[in-house]
Amino acid sequence: MKTREPHILVFGNEKGGTGKSTLAAHVVVSLLDMGKSVAVIDIDSRQRTLGRFIENREAFIRTSGKALSIPMYVVLGARNTPGEGVDEKDQQNQLQQTLGDLKSKSDFIVVDCPGNDTYLSRLAHALADTLVTPLNDSFVDLDLLAKVDPFSYEIRSLSLYTQRVWDSRKFRSAAEKAPLDWVVTRNRLATLGSHNNQRVNHVLKALKKRINFRYVAGLNERVIYRELFPQGLTMMDLKKLDEGAVSQASHVAARFEIKTLIKELKLPSV
Ligand SMILES: Nc1ncnc2c1ncn2[C@@H]1O[C@H](COP(=O)(O)OP(=O)(O)OP(=O)(O)O)[C@@H](O)[C@H]1O
Ligand SMILES: [Mg+2]
C-alpha cells in the first residue's frame, strides 16, 4: 500500500506517429528496472500500441520463463462504438475509477494518449503531473505547437493543442495542484545534423520561453527502438536476458539516450 500519491506521467500530443507509445514503453521499462511500481493506462483504445507491447511482454515471459518486470495495465475508452458519440460521463467515471484502483498500488501511472483530440485525452492532460510531447524533426510536427512564419521562422500564433495544455494548467492551478511540468522532446532525429534540424531547434528554443515547456534531449532514429516490439522488449531487457553478450554500439547509444531522457524528466524519487 503506497502512502504517496502516484506521479501521473502522460504522453500526449495531437499528431499521430511522433513516438508517444515508443517513448512511453521505454520509460515504463526503465522505471520498472529501478524497482518502481508502474501502472499503464492506454487510452488509445483503437491502436492500443502500449497495451500490445505489454501483452507481447507477458507472452514472452510465459514462453521463455524469463523473469522480467511487467506493469499493471488497463485500456480505457473501449466502450466507444463508431458513430455513437462519446459518453463523456461514462468515460470520466471509468478514468476516475481506474485511477482510484491504481492509486494505492503504484509509484507512477503512465498514460498513453492517441494522436488526436479525444475527451479522454483532455481529461488525462488535465490530470498530468508531467506531460511528455514528442515531436519529429519537422515543421509539420512543430505546427502542433505554433504556427511559424514560412520565411522568417518567427512564431505567428499558438496552436489549439498548446492552448489546450494551457487550459490544463489553469485547471491544475484552480485545483491548487503543483504546476504541470510540460516536457517537449524530439524523436527520430537523424544522427547527422541538418539545416532543418537546426531550424527546428531554433524555433523550439524560442517557443519554450513563450509557452513555458522544458525542451529536453530526445531519441535518434534507431531500429532498436522498434524491432523488439513483437517480443515486448527493449534494449535494456536484452542486457538482462544475456549478461555475457556484447552489446552493439547502437544499443549502448540507445541505452544512453533513454537514461538521459529519464534523468531529464526529473521524476520524483528517480
Ligand atoms: N526513435 C525511433 N527510432 C526508430 N523508430 C521509431 C522511433 N520512435 C518511434 N519509432 C517508430 O515510429 C512509429 C510511430 O511511433 P509510435 O507508435 O510510438 O508513435 P505514436 O505517437 O504513439 O503514434 P500514434 O499517435 O499513432 O499513437 C512506429 O513504427 C515506431 O516503431
Ligand atoms: Mg501511440
mmCIF file of C-alpha atoms and ligand atoms in Angstrom:
data_model
loop_
_atom_site.group_PDB
_atom_site.id
_atom_site.type_symbol
_atom_site.label_atom_id
_atom_site.label_comp_id
_atom_site.label_asym_id
_atom_site.label_seq_id
_atom_site.Cartn_x
_atom_site.Cartn_y
_atom_site.Cartn_z
ATOM 1 C CA MET A 1 0.000 0.000 0.000
ATOM 2 C CA LYS A 2 1.501 3.319 -1.144
ATOM 3 C CA THR A 3 1.092 6.374 1.035
ATOM 4 C CA ARG A 4 2.260 8.918 -1.533
ATOM 5 C CA GLU A 5 0.079 9.947 -4.447
ATOM 6 C CA PRO A 6 1.364 8.317 -7.667
ATOM 7 C CA HIS A 7 3.005 10.611 -10.187
ATOM 8 C CA ILE A 8 0.911 10.825 -13.365
ATOM 9 C CA LEU A 9 3.049 10.861 -16.492
ATOM 10 C CA VAL A 10 1.106 11.500 -19.704
ATOM 11 C CA PHE A 11 2.484 11.003 -23.237
ATOM 12 C CA GLY A 12 0.426 13.242 -25.470
ATOM 13 C CA ASN A 13 0.073 15.463 -28.483
ATOM 14 C CA GLU A 14 -2.453 15.694 -31.280
ATOM 15 C CA LYS A 15 -0.257 14.360 -34.062
ATOM 16 C CA GLY A 16 -0.073 10.695 -34.992
ATOM 17 C CA GLY A 17 3.143 8.730 -35.103
ATOM 18 C CA THR A 18 5.576 11.037 -33.308
ATOM 19 C CA GLY A 19 6.710 8.373 -30.826
ATOM 20 C CA LYS A 20 4.404 8.693 -27.798
ATOM 21 C CA SER A 21 3.937 4.943 -27.369
ATOM 22 C CA THR A 22 7.595 4.149 -28.136
ATOM 23 C CA LEU A 23 8.856 6.638 -25.555
ATOM 24 C CA ALA A 24 6.217 5.520 -23.054
ATOM 25 C CA ALA A 25 7.249 1.843 -23.411
ATOM 26 C CA HIS A 26 10.925 2.659 -22.839
ATOM 27 C CA VAL A 27 10.171 4.918 -19.871
ATOM 28 C CA VAL A 28 7.901 2.243 -18.335
ATOM 29 C CA VAL A 29 10.613 -0.440 -18.613
ATOM 30 C CA SER A 30 13.249 1.954 -17.193
ATOM 31 C CA LEU A 31 11.062 2.766 -14.183
ATOM 32 C CA LEU A 32 10.374 -0.947 -13.598
ATOM 33 C CA ASP A 33 14.141 -1.590 -13.748
ATOM 34 C CA MET A 34 14.554 0.957 -10.957
ATOM 35 C CA GLY A 35 12.191 -1.090 -8.807
ATOM 36 C CA LYS A 36 9.254 1.335 -9.137
ATOM 37 C CA SER A 37 5.723 0.049 -9.336
ATOM 38 C CA VAL A 38 4.229 1.249 -12.572
ATOM 39 C CA ALA A 39 0.683 1.181 -13.896
ATOM 40 C CA VAL A 40 -0.160 1.896 -17.523
ATOM 41 C CA ILE A 41 -3.441 3.323 -18.768
ATOM 42 C CA ASP A 42 -3.702 3.070 -22.541
ATOM 43 C CA ILE A 43 -6.401 5.497 -23.659
ATOM 44 C CA ASP A 44 -5.684 4.888 -27.331
ATOM 45 C CA SER A 45 -8.208 2.073 -27.432
ATOM 46 C CA ARG A 46 -8.191 1.904 -31.244
ATOM 47 C CA GLN A 47 -4.463 1.237 -31.657
ATOM 48 C CA ARG A 48 -3.560 0.010 -28.149
ATOM 49 C CA THR A 49 0.145 0.198 -29.055
ATOM 50 C CA LEU A 50 1.403 0.367 -25.490
ATOM 51 C CA GLY A 51 -1.143 -2.241 -24.404
ATOM 52 C CA ARG A 52 0.003 -4.592 -27.147
ATOM 53 C CA PHE A 53 3.625 -4.040 -26.131
ATOM 54 C CA ILE A 54 2.702 -5.190 -22.611
ATOM 55 C CA GLU A 55 0.720 -8.174 -23.893
ATOM 56 C CA ASN A 56 3.709 -9.156 -26.061
ATOM 57 C CA ARG A 57 5.917 -8.866 -22.989
ATOM 58 C CA GLU A 58 3.548 -11.081 -20.979
ATOM 59 C CA ALA A 59 3.640 -13.688 -23.777
ATOM 60 C CA PHE A 60 7.446 -13.523 -23.934
ATOM 61 C CA ILE A 61 7.703 -14.085 -20.162
ATOM 62 C CA ARG A 62 5.252 -17.005 -20.369
ATOM 63 C CA THR A 63 7.020 -18.771 -23.217
ATOM 64 C CA SER A 64 10.638 -18.047 -22.260
ATOM 65 C CA GLY A 65 10.217 -18.447 -18.497
ATOM 66 C CA LYS A 66 12.461 -15.371 -18.036
ATOM 67 C CA ALA A 67 11.875 -13.150 -15.021
ATOM 68 C CA LEU A 68 11.144 -9.673 -16.376
ATOM 69 C CA SER A 69 9.105 -6.977 -14.658
ATOM 70 C CA ILE A 70 5.758 -6.055 -16.046
ATOM 71 C CA PRO A 71 3.465 -3.095 -15.300
ATOM 72 C CA MET A 72 -0.184 -3.236 -14.273
ATOM 73 C CA TYR A 73 -2.219 -2.271 -17.308
ATOM 74 C CA VAL A 74 -5.684 -1.059 -18.253
ATOM 75 C CA VAL A 75 -7.147 0.008 -21.624
ATOM 76 C CA LEU A 76 -9.821 2.695 -21.452
ATOM 77 C CA GLY A 77 -12.320 4.014 -23.949
ATOM 78 C CA ALA A 78 -13.055 0.594 -25.389
ATOM 79 C CA ARG A 79 -16.788 1.062 -24.912
ATOM 80 C CA ASN A 80 -16.922 3.649 -27.719
ATOM 81 C CA THR A 81 -18.856 2.409 -30.695
ATOM 82 C CA PRO A 82 -18.180 4.194 -34.000
ATOM 83 C CA GLY A 83 -20.978 6.584 -34.938
ATOM 84 C CA GLU A 84 -22.477 6.504 -31.459
ATOM 85 C CA GLY A 85 -20.816 9.541 -29.915
ATOM 86 C CA VAL A 86 -18.843 9.555 -26.722
ATOM 87 C CA ASP A 87 -20.499 9.078 -23.375
ATOM 88 C CA GLU A 88 -18.404 11.673 -21.540
ATOM 89 C CA LYS A 89 -19.791 10.926 -18.100
ATOM 90 C CA ASP A 90 -19.089 7.229 -18.582
ATOM 91 C CA GLN A 91 -15.502 7.919 -19.685
ATOM 92 C CA GLN A 92 -14.914 10.265 -16.770
ATOM 93 C CA ASN A 93 -16.213 7.603 -14.375
ATOM 94 C CA GLN A 94 -14.043 4.923 -15.998
ATOM 95 C CA LEU A 95 -10.918 7.067 -15.665
ATOM 96 C CA GLN A 96 -11.657 8.106 -12.095
ATOM 97 C CA GLN A 97 -12.398 4.556 -11.038
ATOM 98 C CA THR A 98 -9.228 3.258 -12.707
ATOM 99 C CA LEU A 99 -7.087 5.931 -11.064
ATOM 100 C CA GLY A 100 -8.717 5.148 -7.724
ATOM 101 C CA ASP A 101 -7.938 1.426 -8.123
ATOM 102 C CA LEU A 102 -4.303 2.033 -9.136
ATOM 103 C CA LYS A 103 -3.570 4.798 -6.645
ATOM 104 C CA SER A 104 -2.595 2.657 -3.703
ATOM 105 C CA LYS A 105 -0.511 0.255 -5.805
ATOM 106 C CA SER A 106 1.677 2.469 -7.995
ATOM 107 C CA ASP A 107 4.517 4.961 -7.796
ATOM 108 C CA PHE A 108 3.863 6.028 -11.379
ATOM 109 C CA ILE A 109 0.806 5.979 -13.597
ATOM 110 C CA VAL A 110 1.797 6.251 -17.265
ATOM 111 C CA VAL A 111 -0.958 7.309 -19.668
ATOM 112 C CA ASP A 112 -0.503 6.857 -23.427
ATOM 113 C CA CYS A 113 -2.799 9.142 -25.442
ATOM 114 C CA PRO A 114 -3.964 8.780 -29.044
ATOM 115 C CA GLY A 115 -2.619 11.161 -31.695
ATOM 116 C CA ASN A 116 -5.862 13.121 -31.880
ATOM 117 C CA ASP A 117 -8.120 15.156 -29.653
ATOM 118 C CA THR A 118 -10.467 12.948 -27.626
ATOM 119 C CA TYR A 119 -12.428 13.570 -24.465
ATOM 120 C CA LEU A 120 -10.374 11.006 -22.505
ATOM 121 C CA SER A 121 -7.174 12.611 -23.749
ATOM 122 C CA ARG A 122 -8.305 16.021 -22.482
ATOM 123 C CA LEU A 123 -9.129 14.524 -19.085
ATOM 124 C CA ALA A 124 -5.702 12.842 -18.958
ATOM 125 C CA HIS A 125 -3.943 16.114 -19.845
ATOM 126 C CA ALA A 126 -5.781 17.865 -17.023
ATOM 127 C CA LEU A 127 -4.608 15.199 -14.547
ATOM 128 C CA ALA A 128 -0.964 15.032 -15.702
ATOM 129 C CA ASP A 129 1.846 15.910 -13.299
ATOM 130 C CA THR A 130 4.306 15.560 -16.185
ATOM 131 C CA LEU A 131 3.283 15.800 -19.837
ATOM 132 C CA VAL A 132 5.737 14.472 -22.428
ATOM 133 C CA THR A 133 5.188 15.651 -26.004
ATOM 134 C CA PRO A 134 7.479 14.064 -28.594
ATOM 135 C CA LEU A 135 7.926 15.740 -31.969
ATOM 136 C CA ASN A 136 9.641 14.502 -35.067
ATOM 137 C CA ASP A 137 12.287 16.603 -36.706
ATOM 138 C CA SER A 138 9.921 18.517 -38.949
ATOM 139 C CA PHE A 139 7.987 21.758 -39.264
ATOM 140 C CA VAL A 140 4.897 19.638 -39.839
ATOM 141 C CA ASP A 141 5.190 18.451 -36.239
ATOM 142 C CA LEU A 142 6.087 21.904 -34.960
ATOM 143 C CA ASP A 143 2.756 23.107 -36.298
ATOM 144 C CA LEU A 144 1.274 21.165 -33.424
ATOM 145 C CA LEU A 145 2.656 23.784 -31.017
ATOM 146 C CA ALA A 146 2.586 27.005 -33.028
ATOM 147 C CA LYS A 147 2.228 28.494 -36.482
ATOM 148 C CA VAL A 148 5.564 29.728 -37.763
ATOM 149 C CA ASP A 149 6.252 32.333 -40.494
ATOM 150 C CA PRO A 150 7.471 30.393 -43.558
ATOM 151 C CA PHE A 151 10.238 32.915 -44.324
ATOM 152 C CA SER A 152 11.452 34.392 -41.050
ATOM 153 C CA TYR A 153 10.533 31.386 -38.824
ATOM 154 C CA GLU A 154 9.022 33.877 -36.351
ATOM 155 C CA ILE A 155 6.196 32.488 -34.211
ATOM 156 C CA ARG A 156 2.866 33.820 -35.508
ATOM 157 C CA SER A 157 0.292 32.158 -33.277
ATOM 158 C CA LEU A 158 -0.097 29.298 -30.842
ATOM 159 C CA SER A 159 -1.855 26.108 -31.870
ATOM 160 C CA LEU A 160 -5.040 24.623 -30.469
ATOM 161 C CA TYR A 161 -3.021 21.918 -28.700
ATOM 162 C CA THR A 162 -0.846 24.484 -26.924
ATOM 163 C CA GLN A 163 -3.980 26.311 -25.841
ATOM 164 C CA ARG A 164 -5.397 23.039 -24.518
ATOM 165 C CA VAL A 165 -2.275 22.437 -22.462
ATOM 166 C CA TRP A 166 -2.703 25.939 -21.090
ATOM 167 C CA ASP A 167 -6.296 25.083 -20.136
ATOM 168 C CA SER A 168 -4.947 22.034 -18.282
ATOM 169 C CA ARG A 169 -2.535 24.318 -16.467
ATOM 170 C CA LYS A 170 -5.377 26.614 -15.430
ATOM 171 C CA PHE A 171 -7.379 23.622 -14.232
ATOM 172 C CA ARG A 172 -4.460 22.456 -12.039
ATOM 173 C CA SER A 173 -3.935 25.908 -10.658
ATOM 174 C CA ALA A 174 -7.667 26.222 -9.791
ATOM 175 C CA ALA A 175 -7.461 22.803 -8.088
ATOM 176 C CA GLU A 176 -4.372 24.025 -6.145
ATOM 177 C CA LYS A 177 -2.184 21.292 -7.575
ATOM 178 C CA ALA A 178 1.534 21.654 -8.303
ATOM 179 C CA PRO A 179 2.136 23.184 -11.754
ATOM 180 C CA LEU A 180 2.221 20.853 -14.730
ATOM 181 C CA ASP A 181 5.732 20.038 -15.930
ATOM 182 C CA TRP A 182 5.446 20.080 -19.722
ATOM 183 C CA VAL A 183 8.388 18.397 -21.435
ATOM 184 C CA VAL A 184 8.775 18.672 -25.202
ATOM 185 C CA THR A 185 11.289 16.309 -26.708
ATOM 186 C CA ARG A 186 12.352 15.415 -30.224
ATOM 187 C CA ASN A 187 12.264 11.912 -31.581
ATOM 188 C CA ARG A 188 13.646 10.055 -34.611
ATOM 189 C CA LEU A 189 16.425 12.595 -35.089
ATOM 190 C CA ALA A 190 18.833 11.848 -37.905
ATOM 191 C CA THR A 191 22.259 11.058 -36.460
ATOM 192 C CA LEU A 192 23.771 13.551 -38.913
ATOM 193 C CA GLY A 193 22.713 17.168 -38.254
ATOM 194 C CA SER A 194 20.824 19.037 -40.989
ATOM 195 C CA HIS A 195 19.721 22.626 -41.685
ATOM 196 C CA ASN A 196 16.176 21.548 -40.962
ATOM 197 C CA ASN A 197 17.260 20.109 -37.621
ATOM 198 C CA GLN A 198 18.941 23.387 -36.671
ATOM 199 C CA ARG A 199 15.948 25.498 -37.712
ATOM 200 C CA VAL A 200 13.504 23.316 -35.741
ATOM 201 C CA ASN A 201 15.874 23.543 -32.790
ATOM 202 C CA HIS A 202 15.964 27.341 -33.090
ATOM 203 C CA VAL A 203 12.157 27.672 -33.181
ATOM 204 C CA LEU A 204 11.690 25.255 -30.266
ATOM 205 C CA LYS A 205 14.099 27.273 -28.141
ATOM 206 C CA ALA A 206 12.107 30.437 -28.878
ATOM 207 C CA LEU A 207 8.828 28.635 -28.179
ATOM 208 C CA LYS A 208 9.982 27.172 -24.905
ATOM 209 C CA LYS A 209 10.209 30.650 -23.386
ATOM 210 C CA ARG A 210 6.972 31.810 -24.885
ATOM 211 C CA ILE A 211 4.773 28.858 -23.942
ATOM 212 C CA ASN A 212 6.678 27.547 -20.978
ATOM 213 C CA PHE A 213 7.824 23.998 -21.555
ATOM 214 C CA ARG A 214 11.109 22.262 -20.892
ATOM 215 C CA TYR A 215 12.854 21.204 -24.057
ATOM 216 C CA VAL A 216 14.937 18.104 -23.426
ATOM 217 C CA ALA A 217 17.208 15.860 -25.467
ATOM 218 C CA GLY A 218 15.324 13.157 -27.332
ATOM 219 C CA LEU A 219 15.963 9.963 -29.230
ATOM 220 C CA ASN A 220 17.686 9.397 -32.539
ATOM 221 C CA GLU A 221 16.178 7.263 -35.273
ATOM 222 C CA ARG A 222 17.296 3.711 -34.393
ATOM 223 C CA VAL A 223 15.965 0.338 -35.478
ATOM 224 C CA ILE A 224 16.424 -0.993 -31.956
ATOM 225 C CA TYR A 225 13.582 1.288 -30.722
ATOM 226 C CA ARG A 226 11.116 -0.623 -32.870
ATOM 227 C CA GLU A 227 12.445 -4.086 -33.663
ATOM 228 C CA LEU A 228 11.807 -5.627 -30.227
ATOM 229 C CA PHE A 229 8.119 -4.603 -30.149
ATOM 230 C CA PRO A 230 6.806 -8.101 -31.109
ATOM 231 C CA GLN A 231 8.563 -9.561 -28.038
ATOM 232 C CA GLY A 232 7.525 -6.665 -25.770
ATOM 233 C CA LEU A 233 11.170 -5.988 -25.033
ATOM 234 C CA THR A 234 13.557 -3.035 -25.061
ATOM 235 C CA MET A 235 17.336 -2.971 -25.431
ATOM 236 C CA MET A 236 17.523 -2.552 -21.635
ATOM 237 C CA ASP A 237 16.000 -6.037 -21.324
ATOM 238 C CA LEU A 238 18.485 -7.590 -23.774
ATOM 239 C CA LYS A 239 21.315 -6.864 -21.382
ATOM 240 C CA LYS A 240 19.453 -8.571 -18.541
ATOM 241 C CA LEU A 241 18.476 -11.592 -20.617
ATOM 242 C CA ASP A 242 22.052 -12.319 -21.681
ATOM 243 C CA GLU A 243 24.578 -10.711 -19.359
ATOM 244 C CA GLY A 244 27.567 -12.132 -21.221
ATOM 245 C CA ALA A 245 26.502 -10.787 -24.624
ATOM 246 C CA VAL A 246 28.495 -7.977 -26.185
ATOM 247 C CA SER A 247 26.170 -5.037 -26.912
ATOM 248 C CA GLN A 248 26.188 -3.440 -30.331
ATOM 249 C CA ALA A 249 27.332 0.198 -30.337
ATOM 250 C CA SER A 250 23.851 1.373 -31.384
ATOM 251 C CA HIS A 251 22.293 -0.454 -28.390
ATOM 252 C CA VAL A 252 24.747 1.177 -25.999
ATOM 253 C CA ALA A 253 23.976 4.580 -27.563
ATOM 254 C CA ALA A 254 20.219 3.911 -27.320
ATOM 255 C CA ARG A 255 20.503 2.927 -23.643
ATOM 256 C CA PHE A 256 22.382 6.156 -23.002
ATOM 257 C CA GLU A 257 19.684 8.204 -24.765
ATOM 258 C CA ILE A 258 16.957 6.613 -22.647
ATOM 259 C CA LYS A 259 18.972 7.126 -19.464
ATOM 260 C CA THR A 260 19.456 10.791 -20.343
ATOM 261 C CA LEU A 261 15.757 11.194 -21.104
ATOM 262 C CA ILE A 262 14.786 9.630 -17.766
ATOM 263 C CA LYS A 263 17.205 11.910 -15.936
ATOM 264 C CA GLU A 264 15.885 14.987 -17.715
ATOM 265 C CA LEU A 265 12.273 14.114 -16.957
ATOM 266 C CA LYS A 266 13.153 14.867 -13.302
ATOM 267 C CA LEU A 267 10.544 12.480 -11.949
ATOM 268 C CA PRO A 268 10.100 12.295 -8.169
ATOM 269 C CA SER A 269 12.444 9.844 -6.351
ATOM 270 C CA VAL A 270 14.168 8.875 -9.592
HETATM 271 N N1 LIG B 1 13.378 6.734 -32.175
HETATM 272 C C1 LIG B 1 12.823 5.917 -33.066
HETATM 273 N N2 LIG B 1 13.585 5.217 -33.955
HETATM 274 C C2 LIG B 1 13.007 4.403 -34.865
HETATM 275 N N3 LIG B 1 11.686 4.208 -34.984
HETATM 276 C C3 LIG B 1 10.874 4.863 -34.144
HETATM 277 C C4 LIG B 1 11.395 5.743 -33.121
HETATM 278 N N4 LIG B 1 10.346 6.253 -32.437
HETATM 279 C C5 LIG B 1 9.236 5.723 -32.963
HETATM 280 N N5 LIG B 1 9.538 4.893 -33.993
HETATM 281 C C6 LIG B 1 8.584 4.183 -34.880
HETATM 282 O O1 LIG B 1 7.697 5.187 -35.411
HETATM 283 C C7 LIG B 1 6.365 4.707 -35.499
HETATM 284 C C8 LIG B 1 5.440 5.602 -34.682
HETATM 285 O O2 LIG B 1 5.817 5.500 -33.306
HETATM 286 P P1 LIG B 1 4.739 5.409 -32.154
HETATM 287 O O3 LIG B 1 3.698 4.393 -32.469
HETATM 288 O O4 LIG B 1 5.467 5.301 -30.884
HETATM 289 O O5 LIG B 1 4.082 6.866 -32.299
HETATM 290 P P2 LIG B 1 2.767 7.434 -31.560
HETATM 291 O O6 LIG B 1 2.992 8.893 -31.356
HETATM 292 O O7 LIG B 1 2.437 6.629 -30.388
HETATM 293 O O8 LIG B 1 1.692 7.209 -32.719
HETATM 294 P P3 LIG B 1 0.086 7.368 -32.546
HETATM 295 O O9 LIG B 1 -0.182 8.856 -32.475
HETATM 296 O O10 LIG B 1 -0.443 6.756 -33.804
HETATM 297 O O11 LIG B 1 -0.309 6.668 -31.294
HETATM 298 C C9 LIG B 1 6.415 3.267 -35.020
HETATM 299 O O12 LIG B 1 6.580 2.438 -36.132
HETATM 300 C C10 LIG B 1 7.677 3.221 -34.128
HETATM 301 O O13 LIG B 1 8.243 1.935 -34.083
HETATM 302 MG MG MG B 2 0.678 5.580 -29.879
#
